[in-house]
mmCIF file of C-alpha atoms in Angstrom:
data_model
loop_
_atom_site.group_PDB
_atom_site.id
_atom_site.type_symbol
_atom_site.label_atom_id
_atom_site.label_comp_id
_atom_site.label_asym_id
_atom_site.label_seq_id
_atom_site.Cartn_x
_atom_site.Cartn_y
_atom_site.Cartn_z
ATOM 1 C CA MET E 1 0.000 0.000 0.000
ATOM 2 C CA VAL E 2 1.347 3.416 -0.994
ATOM 3 C CA GLN E 3 1.911 5.641 2.026
ATOM 4 C CA LYS E 4 -0.030 8.889 2.007
ATOM 5 C CA LYS E 5 1.889 12.007 1.128
ATOM 6 C CA THR E 6 1.700 14.759 3.729
ATOM 7 C CA VAL E 7 0.811 18.373 2.992
ATOM 8 C CA ASN E 8 0.986 21.735 4.759
ATOM 9 C CA ILE E 9 -1.192 24.578 3.458
ATOM 10 C CA LEU E 10 -0.620 28.328 3.606
ATOM 11 C CA GLY E 11 -2.999 30.533 1.657
ATOM 12 C CA GLY E 12 -6.750 30.785 1.166
ATOM 13 C CA CYS E 13 -9.631 28.380 1.567
ATOM 14 C CA VAL E 14 -9.225 27.213 -2.042
ATOM 15 C CA SER E 15 -5.972 25.398 -1.309
ATOM 16 C CA ARG E 16 -7.617 23.577 1.590
ATOM 17 C CA ASP E 17 -10.577 22.702 -0.642
ATOM 18 C CA ILE E 18 -8.251 21.056 -3.178
ATOM 19 C CA PHE E 19 -8.244 18.197 -0.681
ATOM 20 C CA GLY E 20 -11.302 18.841 1.493
ATOM 21 C CA MET E 21 -13.801 18.675 -1.375
ATOM 22 C CA PHE E 22 -13.049 14.957 -1.638
ATOM 23 C CA GLY E 23 -13.308 11.981 0.682
ATOM 24 C CA ASP E 24 -10.239 11.153 2.761
ATOM 25 C CA ASP E 25 -8.768 14.523 1.750
ATOM 26 C CA GLY E 26 -8.178 13.202 -1.746
ATOM 27 C CA GLY E 27 -5.770 10.559 -0.431
ATOM 28 C CA PHE E 28 -3.437 13.042 1.301
ATOM 29 C CA GLU E 29 -2.732 13.757 4.952
ATOM 30 C CA ILE E 30 -3.025 17.424 5.937
ATOM 31 C CA LYS E 31 -0.504 18.195 8.679
ATOM 32 C CA LYS E 32 -0.759 21.965 9.220
ATOM 33 C CA CYS E 33 -3.058 24.492 7.585
ATOM 34 C CA VAL E 34 -3.381 28.255 7.988
ATOM 35 C CA ILE E 35 -5.791 30.169 5.782
ATOM 36 C CA ASN E 36 -7.008 33.781 5.645
ATOM 37 C CA SER E 37 -3.742 35.339 6.801
ATOM 38 C CA ASN E 38 -2.668 38.193 4.524
ATOM 39 C CA ILE E 39 1.044 38.487 3.732
ATOM 40 C CA PHE E 40 0.977 42.090 5.016
ATOM 41 C CA SER E 41 0.294 40.607 8.448
ATOM 42 C CA ILE E 42 2.663 37.657 8.104
ATOM 43 C CA CYS E 43 5.558 39.958 7.215
ATOM 44 C CA SER E 44 4.900 42.807 9.644
ATOM 45 C CA PRO E 45 6.304 43.110 13.203
ATOM 46 C CA LYS E 46 4.660 41.839 16.382
ATOM 47 C CA LEU E 47 2.596 44.137 18.524
ATOM 48 C CA SER E 48 4.276 42.573 21.546
ATOM 49 C CA GLU E 49 6.806 39.873 22.355
ATOM 50 C CA GLU E 50 4.143 38.415 24.627
ATOM 51 C CA GLN E 51 1.130 36.534 23.293
ATOM 52 C CA ILE E 52 -1.633 38.994 22.440
ATOM 53 C CA CYS E 53 -4.552 36.565 22.348
ATOM 54 C CA THR E 54 -5.533 32.888 22.356
ATOM 55 C CA GLU E 55 -8.195 30.906 20.556
ATOM 56 C CA ASP E 56 -10.385 31.118 23.663
ATOM 57 C CA ASP E 57 -10.667 34.890 23.272
ATOM 58 C CA PHE E 58 -12.829 34.552 20.163
ATOM 59 C CA VAL E 59 -15.994 33.819 22.145
ATOM 60 C CA ASN E 60 -18.448 34.707 19.356
ATOM 61 C CA SER E 61 -16.970 32.189 16.915
ATOM 62 C CA ASN E 62 -17.954 28.535 16.660
ATOM 63 C CA HIS E 63 -15.197 27.249 14.397
ATOM 64 C CA ASN E 64 -12.020 26.269 16.251
ATOM 65 C CA PHE E 65 -10.043 26.233 13.013
ATOM 66 C CA GLN E 66 -10.940 29.856 12.253
ATOM 67 C CA LYS E 67 -10.128 30.847 15.839
ATOM 68 C CA ARG E 68 -6.705 29.221 15.529
ATOM 69 C CA CYS E 69 -5.955 30.983 12.241
ATOM 70 C CA ALA E 70 -6.984 34.353 13.702
ATOM 71 C CA ALA E 71 -4.855 33.910 16.837
ATOM 72 C CA LEU E 72 -1.832 32.833 14.793
ATOM 73 C CA ASP E 73 -2.257 35.885 12.564
ATOM 74 C CA ILE E 74 -2.493 38.407 15.409
ATOM 75 C CA ASN E 75 0.392 36.822 17.350
ATOM 76 C CA LYS E 76 2.552 36.641 14.183
ATOM 77 C CA LYS E 77 3.123 32.903 14.551
ATOM 78 C CA VAL E 78 1.856 31.694 11.163
ATOM 79 C CA ILE E 79 5.222 30.680 9.694
ATOM 80 C CA GLU E 80 6.381 29.218 13.006
ATOM 81 C CA TYR E 81 3.227 27.101 13.252
ATOM 82 C CA ILE E 82 3.523 25.734 9.701
ATOM 83 C CA LYS E 83 7.263 25.124 9.988
ATOM 84 C CA VAL E 84 6.847 22.774 12.984
ATOM 85 C CA SER E 85 5.540 20.065 10.659
ATOM 86 C CA ASP E 86 8.017 18.821 8.062
ATOM 87 C CA ALA E 87 5.465 17.683 5.485
ATOM 88 C CA ASP E 88 6.272 16.314 2.049
ATOM 89 C CA PHE E 89 4.856 19.448 0.403
ATOM 90 C CA LEU E 90 3.766 22.989 1.220
ATOM 91 C CA VAL E 91 0.879 24.287 -0.906
ATOM 92 C CA LEU E 92 0.934 28.074 -1.343
ATOM 93 C CA ASP E 93 -1.525 30.450 -2.970
ATOM 94 C CA MET E 94 -1.825 34.241 -3.003
ATOM 95 C CA THR E 95 -5.616 34.644 -2.855
ATOM 96 C CA ASN E 96 -5.573 36.433 0.507
ATOM 97 C CA LEU E 97 -3.986 39.445 -1.171
ATOM 98 C CA ILE E 98 -7.432 40.357 -2.466
ATOM 99 C CA SER E 99 -9.877 38.236 -0.478
ATOM 100 C CA LYS E 100 -9.081 39.587 3.000
ATOM 101 C CA LYS E 101 -8.989 43.157 4.288
ATOM 102 C CA ILE E 102 -5.966 44.395 6.221
ATOM 103 C CA LEU E 103 -6.053 46.401 9.424
ATOM 104 C CA LYS E 104 -3.303 48.899 10.208
ATOM 105 C CA VAL E 105 -3.131 48.875 14.021
ATOM 106 C CA ARG E 106 -1.087 50.017 17.001
ATOM 107 C CA LYS E 107 -1.284 49.880 20.772
ATOM 108 C CA LYS E 108 -3.456 52.526 22.376
ATOM 109 C CA GLY E 109 -1.468 55.462 23.698
ATOM 110 C CA VAL E 110 1.342 55.135 21.149
ATOM 111 C CA THR E 111 2.024 58.435 19.395
ATOM 112 C CA ASP E 112 4.953 57.497 17.148
ATOM 113 C CA GLU E 113 3.481 57.465 13.624
ATOM 114 C CA TYR E 114 5.899 54.703 12.580
ATOM 115 C CA ASP E 115 5.042 52.408 15.499
ATOM 116 C CA PHE E 116 2.307 50.277 13.905
ATOM 117 C CA THR E 117 1.759 46.879 12.349
ATOM 118 C CA TYR E 118 -0.739 45.043 10.165
ATOM 119 C CA ILE E 119 -3.157 42.233 11.012
ATOM 120 C CA THR E 120 -5.725 40.445 8.853
ATOM 121 C CA LEU E 121 -9.436 40.991 9.236
ATOM 122 C CA THR E 122 -10.080 37.253 9.465
ATOM 123 C CA ASN E 123 -13.540 35.719 9.800
ATOM 124 C CA ALA E 124 -13.077 35.113 13.523
ATOM 125 C CA LEU E 125 -11.835 38.650 14.135
ATOM 126 C CA GLU E 126 -14.849 40.080 12.280
ATOM 127 C CA GLU E 127 -17.083 38.109 14.643
ATOM 128 C CA ASN E 128 -15.149 39.401 17.674
ATOM 129 C CA ILE E 129 -14.130 42.891 16.559
ATOM 130 C CA ASP E 130 -14.489 44.263 20.115
ATOM 131 C CA LEU E 131 -11.567 42.029 21.044
ATOM 132 C CA LEU E 132 -9.120 44.574 19.619
ATOM 133 C CA ASP E 133 -10.435 47.316 21.876
ATOM 134 C CA ASN E 134 -10.320 44.963 24.861
ATOM 135 C CA MET E 135 -6.679 44.177 24.065
ATOM 136 C CA GLY E 136 -5.794 47.865 23.938
ATOM 137 C CA ILE E 137 -5.377 47.997 20.171
ATOM 138 C CA GLU E 138 -6.640 50.820 17.967
ATOM 139 C CA VAL E 139 -7.334 50.539 14.245
ATOM 140 C CA LEU E 140 -5.702 53.285 12.156
ATOM 141 C CA ASP E 141 -6.845 52.147 8.709
ATOM 142 C CA THR E 142 -8.638 49.371 6.837
ATOM 143 C CA PHE E 143 -7.709 48.524 3.240
ATOM 144 C CA VAL E 144 -7.056 45.762 0.713
ATOM 145 C CA ALA E 145 -3.605 45.001 -0.663
ATOM 146 C CA PHE E 146 -4.260 45.718 -4.342
ATOM 147 C CA GLU E 147 -5.257 49.322 -3.563
ATOM 148 C CA ASP E 148 -1.530 50.105 -3.300
ATOM 149 C CA GLU E 149 0.327 47.918 -5.802
ATOM 150 C CA PHE E 150 3.746 49.413 -4.976
ATOM 151 C CA THR E 151 3.462 48.625 -1.251
ATOM 152 C CA MET E 152 1.979 45.235 -2.086
ATOM 153 C CA ALA E 153 5.020 44.380 -4.219
ATOM 154 C CA GLY E 154 7.303 45.283 -1.305
ATOM 155 C CA PHE E 155 5.474 42.888 0.977
ATOM 156 C CA ILE E 156 5.570 40.143 -1.650
ATOM 157 C CA TYR E 157 9.380 40.447 -1.684
ATOM 158 C CA GLN E 158 9.445 40.148 2.115
ATOM 159 C CA TYR E 159 7.092 37.161 1.981
ATOM 160 C CA ILE E 160 9.278 35.415 -0.584
ATOM 161 C CA GLU E 161 12.316 35.833 1.671
ATOM 162 C CA LEU E 162 10.393 34.347 4.605
ATOM 163 C CA ILE E 163 9.372 31.367 2.494
ATOM 164 C CA LYS E 164 12.903 30.801 1.214
ATOM 165 C CA GLU E 165 14.358 31.028 4.729
ATOM 166 C CA ASN E 166 11.935 28.567 6.272
ATOM 167 C CA PHE E 167 10.963 26.007 3.637
ATOM 168 C CA ASP E 168 12.598 23.745 1.071
ATOM 169 C CA GLU E 169 11.873 25.250 -2.337
ATOM 170 C CA ASN E 170 11.677 21.800 -3.953
ATOM 171 C CA LYS E 171 8.778 20.894 -1.651
ATOM 172 C CA ILE E 172 6.672 23.947 -2.491
ATOM 173 C CA ILE E 173 3.581 23.701 -4.702
ATOM 174 C CA ILE E 174 2.345 27.060 -5.984
ATOM 175 C CA ALA E 175 -1.345 26.969 -6.909
ATOM 176 C CA GLU E 176 -2.235 29.752 -9.336
ATOM 177 C CA LEU E 177 -5.750 30.850 -8.379
ATOM 178 C CA PHE E 178 -7.649 33.810 -9.807
ATOM 179 C CA PRO E 179 -11.056 35.358 -9.042
ATOM 180 C CA CYS E 180 -14.104 34.527 -11.154
ATOM 181 C CA GLU E 181 -16.108 37.129 -13.042
ATOM 182 C CA ARG E 182 -19.181 34.908 -13.417
ATOM 183 C CA TYR E 183 -20.939 32.219 -11.412
ATOM 184 C CA ILE E 184 -23.636 29.562 -11.696
ATOM 185 C CA ASP E 185 -26.588 30.713 -9.589
ATOM 186 C CA ALA E 186 -28.982 28.551 -7.550
ATOM 187 C CA ASN E 187 -31.158 27.910 -10.608
ATOM 188 C CA GLY E 188 -28.333 27.108 -12.991
ATOM 189 C CA ASN E 189 -28.193 30.537 -14.640
ATOM 190 C CA ILE E 190 -24.759 31.918 -15.455
ATOM 191 C CA MET E 191 -24.525 35.371 -13.908
ATOM 192 C CA THR E 192 -21.939 38.148 -13.488
ATOM 193 C CA PHE E 193 -20.804 39.071 -9.983
ATOM 194 C CA ALA E 194 -22.140 42.390 -8.706
ATOM 195 C CA GLY E 195 -19.287 44.878 -8.716
ATOM 196 C CA GLY E 196 -17.417 42.637 -11.113
ATOM 197 C CA GLY E 197 -15.796 45.646 -12.745
ATOM 198 C CA ASN E 198 -12.822 45.463 -10.392
ATOM 199 C CA ILE E 199 -12.072 41.811 -11.218
ATOM 200 C CA PRO E 200 -9.559 42.814 -13.953
ATOM 201 C CA ILE E 201 -7.761 45.015 -11.391
ATOM 202 C CA LYS E 202 -7.657 42.129 -8.936
ATOM 203 C CA ASN E 203 -6.444 39.778 -11.648
ATOM 204 C CA ARG E 204 -3.590 42.123 -12.517
ATOM 205 C CA SER E 205 -2.503 42.180 -8.868
ATOM 206 C CA MET E 206 -2.664 38.395 -8.697
ATOM 207 C CA GLU E 207 -0.675 38.023 -11.913
ATOM 208 C CA LEU E 208 2.039 40.265 -10.472
ATOM 209 C CA ALA E 209 2.094 38.289 -7.215
ATOM 210 C CA TYR E 210 2.419 34.910 -8.924
ATOM 211 C CA GLU E 211 5.024 36.188 -11.374
ATOM 212 C CA MET E 212 7.176 37.470 -8.504
ATOM 213 C CA LEU E 213 6.709 34.289 -6.476
ATOM 214 C CA GLU E 214 7.495 31.912 -9.335
ATOM 215 C CA ASP E 215 10.516 33.922 -10.537
ATOM 216 C CA ALA E 216 12.001 33.868 -7.023
ATOM 217 C CA LEU E 217 11.273 30.151 -6.514
ATOM 218 C CA PRO E 218 12.333 28.524 -9.809
ATOM 219 C CA ASN E 219 12.520 25.050 -8.259
ATOM 220 C CA ALA E 220 8.978 25.144 -6.866
ATOM 221 C CA HIS E 221 6.221 23.122 -8.503
ATOM 222 C CA VAL E 222 3.580 25.264 -10.214
ATOM 223 C CA ILE E 223 -0.049 24.417 -10.995
ATOM 224 C CA LYS E 224 -1.005 26.802 -13.761
ATOM 225 C CA PHE E 225 -4.454 28.372 -13.924
ATOM 226 C CA PRO E 226 -6.384 27.213 -17.018
ATOM 227 C CA ARG E 227 -6.460 29.417 -20.124
ATOM 228 C CA ALA E 228 -10.256 29.265 -20.051
ATOM 229 C CA GLU E 229 -12.970 30.887 -17.966
ATOM 230 C CA ILE E 230 -13.604 29.089 -14.681
ATOM 231 C CA LEU E 231 -16.989 29.765 -13.113
ATOM 232 C CA ALA E 232 -17.783 30.210 -9.451
ATOM 233 C CA ASN E 233 -20.566 28.195 -7.850
ATOM 234 C CA TYR E 234 -23.432 29.745 -5.893
ATOM 235 C CA ASN E 235 -24.118 26.299 -4.409
ATOM 236 C CA HIS E 236 -20.552 25.819 -3.125
ATOM 237 C CA LYS E 237 -20.574 24.213 0.311
ATOM 238 C CA TRP E 238 -18.986 27.351 1.823
ATOM 239 C CA GLY E 239 -21.316 29.762 0.006
ATOM 240 C CA MET E 240 -20.791 32.056 -2.963
ATOM 241 C CA ASN E 241 -17.450 33.783 -3.386
ATOM 242 C CA ILE E 242 -15.187 34.815 -6.270
ATOM 243 C CA PHE E 243 -12.836 32.001 -5.158
ATOM 244 C CA HIS E 244 -15.476 29.282 -4.654
ATOM 245 C CA TYR E 245 -15.258 27.397 -7.906
ATOM 246 C CA ILE E 246 -17.202 24.728 -9.761
ATOM 247 C CA THR E 247 -16.362 21.172 -8.676
ATOM 248 C CA GLU E 248 -14.591 20.388 -11.947
ATOM 249 C CA PHE E 249 -11.826 22.863 -11.098
ATOM 250 C CA TYR E 250 -11.038 21.226 -7.748
ATOM 251 C CA GLU E 251 -10.708 17.911 -9.547
ATOM 252 C CA TYR E 252 -8.232 19.532 -11.945
ATOM 253 C CA LEU E 253 -6.181 20.904 -9.038
ATOM 254 C CA LEU E 254 -6.163 17.588 -7.190
ATOM 255 C CA LYS E 255 -5.013 15.708 -10.301
ATOM 256 C CA CYS E 256 -2.128 18.151 -10.651
ATOM 257 C CA VAL E 257 -1.135 17.754 -6.990
ATOM 258 C CA ARG E 258 -1.128 13.969 -7.410
ATOM 259 C CA VAL E 259 1.158 14.228 -10.443
ATOM 260 C CA ILE E 260 3.575 16.370 -8.446
ATOM 261 C CA ALA E 261 3.422 14.246 -5.311
ATOM 262 C CA TYR E 262 3.898 10.855 -6.937
ATOM 263 C CA ASN E 263 6.342 11.640 -9.733
ATOM 264 C CA SER E 264 10.094 12.059 -9.210
ATOM 265 C CA ASN E 265 10.996 13.175 -12.751
ATOM 266 C CA ARG E 266 10.536 16.951 -13.009
ATOM 267 C CA GLU E 267 10.710 17.005 -16.793
ATOM 268 C CA TYR E 268 8.009 14.343 -17.056
ATOM 269 C CA GLU E 269 6.012 16.144 -14.348
ATOM 270 C CA ASN E 270 5.945 19.354 -16.388
ATOM 271 C CA ILE E 271 4.777 17.464 -19.482
ATOM 272 C CA LEU E 272 1.977 15.760 -17.538
ATOM 273 C CA LEU E 273 0.865 19.008 -15.904
ATOM 274 C CA GLU E 274 0.651 20.756 -19.264
ATOM 275 C CA ASP E 275 -1.269 17.817 -20.767
ATOM 276 C CA ILE E 276 -3.764 17.857 -17.885
ATOM 277 C CA ARG E 277 -4.152 21.611 -18.216
ATOM 278 C CA THR E 278 -4.774 21.418 -21.972
ATOM 279 C CA LEU E 279 -7.323 18.606 -21.638
ATOM 280 C CA PHE E 280 -9.111 20.439 -18.851
ATOM 281 C CA GLU E 281 -9.279 23.627 -20.915
ATOM 282 C CA GLN E 282 -10.803 21.689 -23.807
ATOM 283 C CA PHE E 283 -13.306 20.102 -21.446
ATOM 284 C CA ILE E 284 -14.326 23.439 -19.907
ATOM 285 C CA CYS E 285 -14.675 25.152 -23.285
ATOM 286 C CA GLU E 286 -16.719 22.258 -24.635
ATOM 287 C CA LYS E 287 -19.009 22.222 -21.617
ATOM 288 C CA TYR E 288 -19.499 25.898 -20.832
ATOM 289 C CA GLY E 289 -18.256 27.756 -23.904
ATOM 290 C CA ARG E 290 -21.249 26.754 -26.008
ATOM 291 C CA ILE E 291 -23.842 28.050 -23.582
ATOM 292 C CA THR E 292 -25.610 30.819 -25.498
ATOM 293 C CA ASP E 293 -28.706 31.392 -23.357
ATOM 294 C CA GLY E 294 -26.887 31.787 -20.048
ATOM 295 C CA GLN E 295 -28.223 28.475 -18.750
ATOM 296 C CA TYR E 296 -26.372 25.675 -17.018
ATOM 297 C CA THR E 297 -26.602 22.413 -18.936
ATOM 298 C CA LEU E 298 -28.264 20.249 -16.271
ATOM 299 C CA LYS E 299 -31.663 18.935 -17.387
ATOM 300 C CA ASN E 300 -34.156 16.828 -15.459
ATOM 301 C CA THR E 301 -35.451 14.155 -17.828
ATOM 302 C CA SER E 302 -37.372 12.068 -15.289
ATOM 303 C CA SER E 303 -40.626 10.325 -16.205
ATOM 304 C CA VAL E 304 -43.338 8.000 -14.918
ATOM 305 C CA HIS E 305 -43.625 4.528 -16.403
ATOM 306 C CA SER E 306 -47.264 5.131 -17.241
ATOM 307 C CA GLU E 307 -49.687 7.997 -16.756
ATOM 308 C CA PHE E 308 -52.432 5.456 -15.979
ATOM 309 C CA VAL E 309 -51.930 3.040 -13.084
ATOM 310 C CA PRO E 310 -54.434 0.219 -12.456
ATOM 311 C CA TYR E 311 -55.806 0.229 -8.911
ATOM 312 C CA GLY E 312 -53.765 -2.170 -6.784
ATOM 313 C CA SER E 313 -50.629 -1.812 -8.922
ATOM 314 C CA ASN E 314 -47.451 0.180 -8.275
ATOM 315 C CA ALA E 315 -46.585 3.467 -9.881
ATOM 316 C CA ILE E 316 -43.060 3.332 -11.307
ATOM 317 C CA ILE E 317 -41.128 6.599 -11.394
ATOM 318 C CA LEU E 318 -37.939 6.794 -13.435
ATOM 319 C CA PRO E 319 -35.569 9.549 -12.255
ATOM 320 C CA SER E 320 -33.061 10.579 -14.918
ATOM 321 C CA ALA E 321 -30.995 13.569 -15.972
ATOM 322 C CA GLU E 322 -28.484 14.792 -18.516
ATOM 323 C CA GLY E 323 -25.857 17.499 -18.650
ATOM 324 C CA GLY E 324 -24.489 19.151 -15.520
ATOM 325 C CA TYR E 325 -21.442 17.580 -13.988
ATOM 326 C CA GLY E 326 -20.616 14.295 -12.300
ATOM 327 C CA GLU E 327 -22.924 11.878 -10.531
ATOM 328 C CA TYR E 328 -26.567 12.736 -9.948
ATOM 329 C CA THR E 329 -28.499 12.580 -6.679
ATOM 330 C CA PHE E 330 -32.261 12.096 -7.006
ATOM 331 C CA SER E 331 -35.144 12.790 -4.622
ATOM 332 C CA VAL E 332 -38.726 11.721 -5.377
ATOM 333 C CA PHE E 333 -41.922 13.005 -3.751
ATOM 334 C CA VAL E 334 -45.556 11.969 -4.326
ATOM 335 C CA LYS E 335 -48.889 13.364 -3.118
ATOM 336 C CA LYS E 336 -52.557 13.245 -4.015
ATOM 337 C CA LYS E 337 -53.397 16.152 -6.314
ATOM 338 C CA TYR E 338 -55.105 18.351 -3.755
ATOM 339 C CA ASP E 339 -53.101 17.383 -0.678
ATOM 340 C CA SER E 340 -50.643 19.909 0.731
ATOM 341 C CA SER E 341 -47.955 17.539 2.027
ATOM 342 C CA TRP E 342 -45.581 15.408 -0.005
ATOM 343 C CA GLN E 343 -44.504 11.839 0.772
ATOM 344 C CA ILE E 344 -40.870 10.882 0.178
ATOM 345 C CA VAL E 345 -40.328 7.823 -2.030
ATOM 346 C CA ASN E 346 -37.061 5.896 -1.856
ATOM 347 C CA VAL E 347 -34.932 5.763 -4.982
ATOM 348 C CA SER E 348 -33.126 2.483 -5.658
ATOM 349 C CA LYS E 349 -29.485 2.192 -6.692
ATOM 350 C CA ASN E 350 -30.564 1.687 -10.297
ATOM 351 C CA ASN E 351 -32.626 4.903 -10.163
ATOM 352 C CA ILE E 352 -36.144 3.537 -9.886
ATOM 353 C CA ALA E 353 -38.764 4.739 -7.404
ATOM 354 C CA VAL E 354 -41.769 2.535 -6.634
ATOM 355 C CA TYR E 355 -44.910 4.008 -5.049
ATOM 356 C CA LYS E 356 -48.021 2.082 -3.942
ATOM 357 C CA PRO E 357 -51.107 4.318 -4.383
ATOM 358 C CA HIS E 358 -54.145 3.560 -2.208
ATOM 359 C CA GLU E 359 -56.896 5.607 -3.839
ATOM 360 C CA LYS E 360 -58.387 6.074 -7.282
ATOM 361 C CA VAL E 361 -57.360 9.720 -7.684
ATOM 362 C CA LEU E 362 -54.913 11.931 -9.557
ATOM 363 C CA TYR E 363 -51.382 12.023 -8.059
ATOM 364 C CA ASP E 364 -48.620 14.601 -8.368
ATOM 365 C CA VAL E 365 -44.962 13.621 -8.589
ATOM 366 C CA CYS E 366 -41.956 15.875 -7.963
ATOM 367 C CA VAL E 367 -38.496 14.650 -8.931
ATOM 368 C CA LYS E 368 -35.422 16.650 -7.915
ATOM 369 C CA VAL E 369 -31.979 16.058 -9.369
ATOM 370 C CA LYS E 370 -28.755 17.546 -8.059
ATOM 371 C CA ASP E 371 -25.320 17.220 -9.671
ATOM 372 C CA MET E 372 -21.843 17.514 -8.142
ATOM 373 C CA ASN E 373 -21.981 21.313 -8.387
ATOM 374 C CA ASN E 374 -25.129 21.139 -6.222
ATOM 375 C CA VAL E 375 -27.221 22.700 -8.982
ATOM 376 C CA GLU E 376 -30.764 21.393 -8.581
ATOM 377 C CA LYS E 377 -33.485 20.968 -11.195
ATOM 378 C CA LYS E 378 -37.073 19.936 -10.481
ATOM 379 C CA ILE E 379 -39.693 18.391 -12.709
ATOM 380 C CA TYR E 380 -43.395 17.855 -11.934
ATOM 381 C CA LEU E 381 -45.272 14.847 -13.326
ATOM 382 C CA GLU E 382 -48.681 13.229 -12.888
ATOM 383 C CA PHE E 383 -50.328 9.815 -12.933
ATOM 384 C CA ILE E 384 -53.918 8.741 -12.318
ATOM 385 C CA VAL E 385 -55.116 5.582 -10.584
ATOM 386 C CA ARG E 386 -58.252 3.998 -11.988
#
């Protein structure tokens, strides 16, 4: 049996989802993971040599993982925490440059204009924003990194030096991840993000960040972003976000990580990665590029075996679908025409639902289908018992 490769993660939620979107973390073991910490915070000085806060201070948050990430960010212990675990690979991405706001802060009572630092406005900190005041910290400014590209570039240089000092370049996997301009909504429509006009600006900042990172780390492994539009997914398990992609993209990323992790020939690795990228681009263009009416391709093609069911016989419902992506999940509901409540009918492994009607009346059937992007389509059918 092949031993699992181990991975550390430092970046945004996307890099964690490369593994977490799949059972058993896609066959990898995650050792250490810190997300939502902006490099402005990682590279800036401590507010104090003593610990500023602990996970227990974030009383309004329910997620221990988010509490841990927030405490590590404020205490400036992100790199130290990751470095403790000598995993086979470190997955890096730069999404937090645009996905998380930065707070410029200092201790209350300090008057020196140069005595300040940066921390990330993480999810847990947003839920416990009074914590800063309780710790004697005042917020001087709130901004996002790409608003000042010159300063951002300076911090990227500092971040690169930190990475080079603390990690083996040959064990680093750089995941190129960019924001989406469009998404699949709850009904399968392809829509443009509100305020999407600044996506090109964000993309330019991300391109600069990845170019600097990859130039400075020539021996790192790089997963290139596809040369095709990748859509976001309204039905993503973590909600809608410009970095919450369709399921197909996570499968692409995981395939690339597997090639890197289980291949010792770098020349062959690069060939395989480019082949996977090209095939994925063709697949995405074939699937989504031909959509002219703005509609997702999932269709519910379910039917009933017969519209007329003899009294005493079973009604046979045949759930089916086409388009969309991946395996389908079906749900079947039946009720008498003028009843208000639906009865759930079990669907067999071979996608057949059998219902035993007890009255000579008209029945309604609702069949729901959901694909791996969690897009759902319903269809309503009828049968009459006589």
